[in-house]
Coordinates of C-alpha atoms in Angstrom, one line a residue:
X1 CA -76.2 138.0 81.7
X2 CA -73.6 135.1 81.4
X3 CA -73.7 132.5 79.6
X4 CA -72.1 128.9 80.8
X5 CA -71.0 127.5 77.9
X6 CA -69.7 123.9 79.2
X7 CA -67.1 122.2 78.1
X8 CA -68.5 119.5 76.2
X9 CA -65.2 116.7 76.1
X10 CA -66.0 113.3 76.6
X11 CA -61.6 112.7 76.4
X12 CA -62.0 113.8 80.2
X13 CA -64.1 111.7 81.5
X14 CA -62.2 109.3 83.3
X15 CA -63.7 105.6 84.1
X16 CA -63.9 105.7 87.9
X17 CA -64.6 102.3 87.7
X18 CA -61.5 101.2 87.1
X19 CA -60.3 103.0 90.4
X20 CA -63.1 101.4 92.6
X21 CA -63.1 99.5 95.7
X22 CA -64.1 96.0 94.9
X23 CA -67.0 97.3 92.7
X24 CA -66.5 95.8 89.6
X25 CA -63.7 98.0 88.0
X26 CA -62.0 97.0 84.8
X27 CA -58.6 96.3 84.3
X28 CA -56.0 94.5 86.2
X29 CA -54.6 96.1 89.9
X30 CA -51.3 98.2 89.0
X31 CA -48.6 98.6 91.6
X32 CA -46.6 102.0 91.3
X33 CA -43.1 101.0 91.0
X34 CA -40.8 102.5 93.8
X35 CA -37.2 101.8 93.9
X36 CA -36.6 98.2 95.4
X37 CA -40.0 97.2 93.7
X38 CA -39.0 94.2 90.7
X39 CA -39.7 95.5 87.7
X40 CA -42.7 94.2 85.8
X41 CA -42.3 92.0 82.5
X42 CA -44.4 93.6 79.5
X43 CA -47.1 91.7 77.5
X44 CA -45.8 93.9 73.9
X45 CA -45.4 91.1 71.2
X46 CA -41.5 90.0 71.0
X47 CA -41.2 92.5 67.5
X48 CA -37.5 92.0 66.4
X49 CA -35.3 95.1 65.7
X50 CA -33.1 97.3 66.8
X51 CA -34.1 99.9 70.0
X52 CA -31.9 102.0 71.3
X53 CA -32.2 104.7 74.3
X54 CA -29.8 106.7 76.8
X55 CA -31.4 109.1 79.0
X56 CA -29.0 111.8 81.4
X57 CA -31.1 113.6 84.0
X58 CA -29.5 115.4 87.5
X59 CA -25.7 114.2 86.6
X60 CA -27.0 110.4 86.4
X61 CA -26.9 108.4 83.4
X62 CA -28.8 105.3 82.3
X63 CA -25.7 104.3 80.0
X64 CA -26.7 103.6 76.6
X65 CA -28.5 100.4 76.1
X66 CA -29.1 98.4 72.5
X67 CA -32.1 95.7 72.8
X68 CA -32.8 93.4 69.6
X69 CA -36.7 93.4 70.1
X70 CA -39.3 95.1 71.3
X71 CA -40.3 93.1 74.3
X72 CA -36.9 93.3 75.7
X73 CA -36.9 97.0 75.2
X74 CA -39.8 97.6 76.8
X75 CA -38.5 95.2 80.1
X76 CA -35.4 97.1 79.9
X77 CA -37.2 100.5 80.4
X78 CA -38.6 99.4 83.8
X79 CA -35.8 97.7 85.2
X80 CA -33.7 99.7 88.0
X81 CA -30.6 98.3 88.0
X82 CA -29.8 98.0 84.6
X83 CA -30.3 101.6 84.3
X84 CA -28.5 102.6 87.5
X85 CA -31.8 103.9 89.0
X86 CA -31.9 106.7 86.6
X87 CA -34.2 109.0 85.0
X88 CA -37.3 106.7 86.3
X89 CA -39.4 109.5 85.0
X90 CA -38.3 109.9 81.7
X91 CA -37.9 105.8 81.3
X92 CA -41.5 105.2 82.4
X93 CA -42.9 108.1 80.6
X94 CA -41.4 106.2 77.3
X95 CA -42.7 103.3 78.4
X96 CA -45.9 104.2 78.6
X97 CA -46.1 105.7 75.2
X98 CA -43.9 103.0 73.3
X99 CA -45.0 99.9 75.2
X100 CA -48.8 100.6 75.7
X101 CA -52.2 101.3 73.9
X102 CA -53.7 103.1 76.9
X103 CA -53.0 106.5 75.1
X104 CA -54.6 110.0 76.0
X105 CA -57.8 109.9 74.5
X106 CA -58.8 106.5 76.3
X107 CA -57.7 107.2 80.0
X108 CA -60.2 105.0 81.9
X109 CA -57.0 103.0 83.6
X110 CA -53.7 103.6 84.7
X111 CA -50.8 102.5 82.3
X112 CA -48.1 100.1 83.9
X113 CA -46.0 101.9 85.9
X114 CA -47.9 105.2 86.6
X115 CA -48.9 106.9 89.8
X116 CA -51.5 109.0 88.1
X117 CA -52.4 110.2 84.6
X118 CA -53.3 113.6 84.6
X119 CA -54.9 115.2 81.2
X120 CA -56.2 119.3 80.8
X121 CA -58.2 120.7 78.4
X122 CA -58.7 124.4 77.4
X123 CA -61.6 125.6 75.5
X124 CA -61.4 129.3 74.5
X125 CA -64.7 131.0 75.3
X126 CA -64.8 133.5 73.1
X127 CA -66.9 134.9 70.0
X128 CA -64.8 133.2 67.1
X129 CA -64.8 134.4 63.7
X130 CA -64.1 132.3 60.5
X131 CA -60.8 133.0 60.1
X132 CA -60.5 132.3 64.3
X133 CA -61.6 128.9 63.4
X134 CA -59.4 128.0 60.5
X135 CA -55.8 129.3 62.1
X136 CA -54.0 125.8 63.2
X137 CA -52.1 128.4 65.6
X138 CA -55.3 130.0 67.4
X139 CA -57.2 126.5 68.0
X140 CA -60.9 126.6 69.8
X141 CA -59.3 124.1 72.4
X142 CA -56.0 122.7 73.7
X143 CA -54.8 119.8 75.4
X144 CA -52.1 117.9 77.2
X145 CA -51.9 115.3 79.8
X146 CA -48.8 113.7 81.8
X147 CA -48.2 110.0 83.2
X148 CA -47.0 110.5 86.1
X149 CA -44.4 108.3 88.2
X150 CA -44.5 109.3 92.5
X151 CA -42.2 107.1 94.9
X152 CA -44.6 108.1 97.7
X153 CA -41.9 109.3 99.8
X154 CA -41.9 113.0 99.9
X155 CA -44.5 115.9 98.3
X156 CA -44.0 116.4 94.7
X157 CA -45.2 119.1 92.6
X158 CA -46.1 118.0 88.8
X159 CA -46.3 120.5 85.8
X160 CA -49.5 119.2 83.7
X161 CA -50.5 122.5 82.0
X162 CA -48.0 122.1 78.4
X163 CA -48.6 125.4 76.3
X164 CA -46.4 127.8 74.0
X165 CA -49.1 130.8 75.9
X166 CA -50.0 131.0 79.5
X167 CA -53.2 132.6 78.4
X168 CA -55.2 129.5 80.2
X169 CA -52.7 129.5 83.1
X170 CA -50.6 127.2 84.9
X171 CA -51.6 124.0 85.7
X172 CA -50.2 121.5 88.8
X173 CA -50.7 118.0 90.5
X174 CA -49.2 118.4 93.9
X175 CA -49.3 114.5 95.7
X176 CA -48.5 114.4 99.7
X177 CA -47.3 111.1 101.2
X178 CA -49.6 109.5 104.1
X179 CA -48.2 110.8 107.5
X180 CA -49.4 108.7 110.3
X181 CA -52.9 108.8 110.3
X182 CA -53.5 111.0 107.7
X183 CA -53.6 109.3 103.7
X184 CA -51.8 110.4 100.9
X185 CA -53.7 113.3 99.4
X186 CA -53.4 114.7 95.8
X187 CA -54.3 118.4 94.5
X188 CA -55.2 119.9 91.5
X189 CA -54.2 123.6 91.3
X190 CA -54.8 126.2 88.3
X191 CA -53.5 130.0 88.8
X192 CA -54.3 132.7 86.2
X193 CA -53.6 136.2 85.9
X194 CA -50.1 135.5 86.9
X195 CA -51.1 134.1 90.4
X196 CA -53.5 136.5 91.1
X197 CA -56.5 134.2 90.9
X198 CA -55.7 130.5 92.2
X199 CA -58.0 127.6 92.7
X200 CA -57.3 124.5 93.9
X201 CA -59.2 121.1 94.7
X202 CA -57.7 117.9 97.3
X203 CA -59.2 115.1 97.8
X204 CA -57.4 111.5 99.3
X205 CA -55.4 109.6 96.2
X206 CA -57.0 106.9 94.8
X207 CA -59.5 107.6 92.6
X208 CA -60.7 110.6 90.2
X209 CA -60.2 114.3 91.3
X210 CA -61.8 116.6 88.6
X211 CA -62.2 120.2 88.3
X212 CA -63.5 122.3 86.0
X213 CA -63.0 126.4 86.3
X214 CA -64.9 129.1 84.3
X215 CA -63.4 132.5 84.2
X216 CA -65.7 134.7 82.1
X217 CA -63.8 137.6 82.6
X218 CA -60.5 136.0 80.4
X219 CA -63.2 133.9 78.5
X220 CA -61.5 130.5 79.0
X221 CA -62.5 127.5 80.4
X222 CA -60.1 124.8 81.7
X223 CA -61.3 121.3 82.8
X224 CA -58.6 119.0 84.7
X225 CA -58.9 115.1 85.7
X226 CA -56.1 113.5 87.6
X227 CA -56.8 109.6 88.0
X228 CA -54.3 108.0 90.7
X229 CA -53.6 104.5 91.5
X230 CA -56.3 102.9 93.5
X231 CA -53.5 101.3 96.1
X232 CA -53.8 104.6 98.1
X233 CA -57.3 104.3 98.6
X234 CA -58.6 104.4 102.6
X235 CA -60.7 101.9 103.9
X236 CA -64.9 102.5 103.1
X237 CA -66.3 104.5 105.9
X238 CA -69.9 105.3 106.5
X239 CA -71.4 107.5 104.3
X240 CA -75.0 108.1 105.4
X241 CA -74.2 111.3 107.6
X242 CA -71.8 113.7 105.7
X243 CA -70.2 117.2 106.9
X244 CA -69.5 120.3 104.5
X245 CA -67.7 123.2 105.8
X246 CA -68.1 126.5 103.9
X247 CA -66.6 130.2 104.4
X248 CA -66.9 133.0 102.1
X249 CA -65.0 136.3 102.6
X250 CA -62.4 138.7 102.4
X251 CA -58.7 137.3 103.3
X252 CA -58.7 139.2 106.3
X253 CA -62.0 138.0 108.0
X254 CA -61.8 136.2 110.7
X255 CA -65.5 135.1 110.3
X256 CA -65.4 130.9 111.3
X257 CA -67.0 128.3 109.3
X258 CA -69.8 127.5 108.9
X259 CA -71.1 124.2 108.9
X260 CA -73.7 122.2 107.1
X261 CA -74.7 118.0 107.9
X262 CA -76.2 115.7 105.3
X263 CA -78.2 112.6 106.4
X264 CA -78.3 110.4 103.3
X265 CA -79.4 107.1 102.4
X266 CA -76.9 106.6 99.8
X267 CA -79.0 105.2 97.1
X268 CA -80.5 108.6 95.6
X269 CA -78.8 111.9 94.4
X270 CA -79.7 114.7 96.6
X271 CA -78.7 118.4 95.8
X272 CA -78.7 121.8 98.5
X273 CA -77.5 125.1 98.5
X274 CA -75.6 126.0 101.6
X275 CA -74.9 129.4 101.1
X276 CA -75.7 132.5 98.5
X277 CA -74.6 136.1 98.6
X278 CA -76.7 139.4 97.6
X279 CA -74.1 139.1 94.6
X280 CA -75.4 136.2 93.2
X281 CA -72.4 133.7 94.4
X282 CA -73.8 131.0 95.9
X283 CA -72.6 127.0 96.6
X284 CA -74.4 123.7 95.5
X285 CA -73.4 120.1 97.1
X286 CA -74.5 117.3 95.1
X287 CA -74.4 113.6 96.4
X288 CA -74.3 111.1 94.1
X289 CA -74.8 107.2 94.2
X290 CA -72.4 104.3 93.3
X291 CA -74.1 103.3 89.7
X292 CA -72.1 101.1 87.1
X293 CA -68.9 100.4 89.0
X294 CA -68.2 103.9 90.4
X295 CA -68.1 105.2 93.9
X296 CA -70.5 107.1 95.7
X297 CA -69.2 110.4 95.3
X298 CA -69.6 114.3 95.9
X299 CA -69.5 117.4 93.8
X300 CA -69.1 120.8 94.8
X301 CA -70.1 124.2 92.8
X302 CA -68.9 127.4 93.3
X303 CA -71.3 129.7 91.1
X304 CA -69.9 133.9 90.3
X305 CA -67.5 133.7 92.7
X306 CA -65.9 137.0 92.5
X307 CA -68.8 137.1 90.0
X308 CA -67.0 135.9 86.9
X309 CA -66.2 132.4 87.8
X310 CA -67.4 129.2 88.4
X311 CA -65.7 126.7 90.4
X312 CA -66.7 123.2 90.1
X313 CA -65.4 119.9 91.4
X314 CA -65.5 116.5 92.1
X315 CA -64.1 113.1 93.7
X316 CA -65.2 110.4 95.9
X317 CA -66.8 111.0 99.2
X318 CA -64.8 108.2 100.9
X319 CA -62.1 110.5 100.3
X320 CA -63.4 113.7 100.8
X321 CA -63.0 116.7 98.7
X322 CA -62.2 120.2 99.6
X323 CA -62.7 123.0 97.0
X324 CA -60.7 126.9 97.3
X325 CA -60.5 129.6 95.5
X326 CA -57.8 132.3 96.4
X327 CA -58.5 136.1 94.5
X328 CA -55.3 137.9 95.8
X329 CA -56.4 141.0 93.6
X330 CA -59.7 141.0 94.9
X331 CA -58.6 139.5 98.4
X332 CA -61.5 136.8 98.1
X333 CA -61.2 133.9 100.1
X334 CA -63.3 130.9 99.2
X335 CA -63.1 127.3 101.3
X336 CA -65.1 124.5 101.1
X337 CA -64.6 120.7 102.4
X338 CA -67.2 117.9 102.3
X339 CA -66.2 114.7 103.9
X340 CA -68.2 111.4 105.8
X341 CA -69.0 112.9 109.2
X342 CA -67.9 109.8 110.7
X343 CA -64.0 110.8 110.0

């Protein structure tokens, strides 16, 4: 019998609050900064001194800059046409880590500047000895997080998994642009085994995507929260009848959907299973209520998929969430979306 040993991190939990739709989220609105947008003035306390910085990327080059204070190296960062329109990535990415105190392990908001703020955490599952435990190079867990800057113009593909081993996998935030009626969507996606296994979550930028994947068989866990800027959010839709699509099978099934409808009042957490194999797999929907600032939102559980992993994940139900899990070795294909019926 497995054991679920959860990933007990309170650095992931992300304040959806501050990405809520008029529902009392902290924090001041941020505006993304795209390339004719003004750039922003900092609030950093004029420090005098001497910063320097030059940055090179793709055959451009920011030219080298010398500012006498703080403040004025911080508004030099964010400004386009002093550095030629430049490295924006790398600028902003200093910016943030220089000219702000929203740091890593206090990611309820968006620094100035950033798209999204993605952070992963690893926690190594396995029996531990003492000496396991005291090697600096073998740690329990691992972490790293990106700030992200998106123009919104074209799909973009973001690295966010940083390790010397690949042993939890690689790690990406893939972010789509809106295309006529359809919203700008982001998506979390982990593959192990070199590929073999991948799982992915999309939901509509916004607001908070998280996923959290258990794979007993390599004994590792990996939990990943990508926060975006609440800008892209939709418009609220009606939420009391919601749809959830399923299919589990082989790759080359040609079984359809199935589908499932919720009538909900909004005010109460409900939980159903919509579907469970003789193997034990099964899949739980939870809707949960707005409460202290955050969104209504909806949570989806894969349980022994391929029956060593767990799949969970979450995001607002205004902007839907859809949940797969891709075993090329095993040819398991898993799908599952949940949205407001009404869309």
């Amino acid at each position: 019998m497995k054991l679920n040993v959860p990933l007990a991190m309170t650095i992931f939990t992300l304040a959806l609050s501050a990405c809520s739709n008029g529902g009392g989220g902290g924090g001041t609105p941020v505006t993304p900064i795209t390339p004719n947008a003004p750039a922003p003035t900092t609030t950093v306390p004029d420090v005098p001194g001497e910063f320097t910085y030059e940055y090179k990327f793709n055959g451009c080059s920011t030219g080298k800059h010398k500012l006498l204070s703080k403040k004025e190296f911080c508004d030099a960062l964010l400004n386009d046409t002093l550095n030629n329109g430049c490295a924006r990535e790398l600028r902003i990415e200093n910016y943030n880590r220089s000219c702000t105190t929203l740091q890593p392990a206090n990611p309820g908001a968006l620094p100035a500047a950033s798209t999204a703020r993605c952070i992963v955490n690893g926690m190594d599952l396995k029996d531990r000895t003492f000496l396991d435990n005291i090697n600096p190079f073998n740690p329990q867990r691992r972490q790293s997080f990106r700030d992200i800057f998106w123009d919104a113009h074209r799909q973009q593909s973001y690295n966010i998994l940083f390790s010397a081993v690949d042993s939890y996998g690689k790690a990406s935030f893939i972010m789509t642009p809106s295309s006529g009626t359809y919203s700008a969507m982001g998506q979390i996606q982990l593959q192990q085994k070199k590929g073999m296994d991948t799982f992915s979550v999309t939901s509509g930028l916004g607001s908070q995507i998280r996923m959290v994947v258990t794979n007993y068989n390599m004994e590792k866990e990996v939990e990943t929260v990508c926060l975006s800027d609440k800008s892209f959010k939709k418009p609220k839709v009606d939420l009391s009848r919601v749809r959830c699509t399923y299919r589990l099978g082989d790759m080359s099934d040609r079984n359809p959907s199935k589908e499932e409808i919720f009538a909900w009042d909004t005010r109460h957490e409900i939980q159903k299973e919509i579907f469970r194999s003789r193997q034990r797999e099964s899949i739980v929907v939870r809707l949960k209520p707005a409460s202290q600032g955050q969104e209504e939102r909806v949570e989806i559980e894969a349980i022994e998929v391929d029956l060593d992993k767990t799949l969970k994940a979450e995001s607002t139900l205004n902007e839907g969430l859809q949940v797969r899990y891709q075993g090329r070795q095993s040819r398991t294909d898993l799908v599952v979306s949940c949205a407001p019926a009404s869309k």
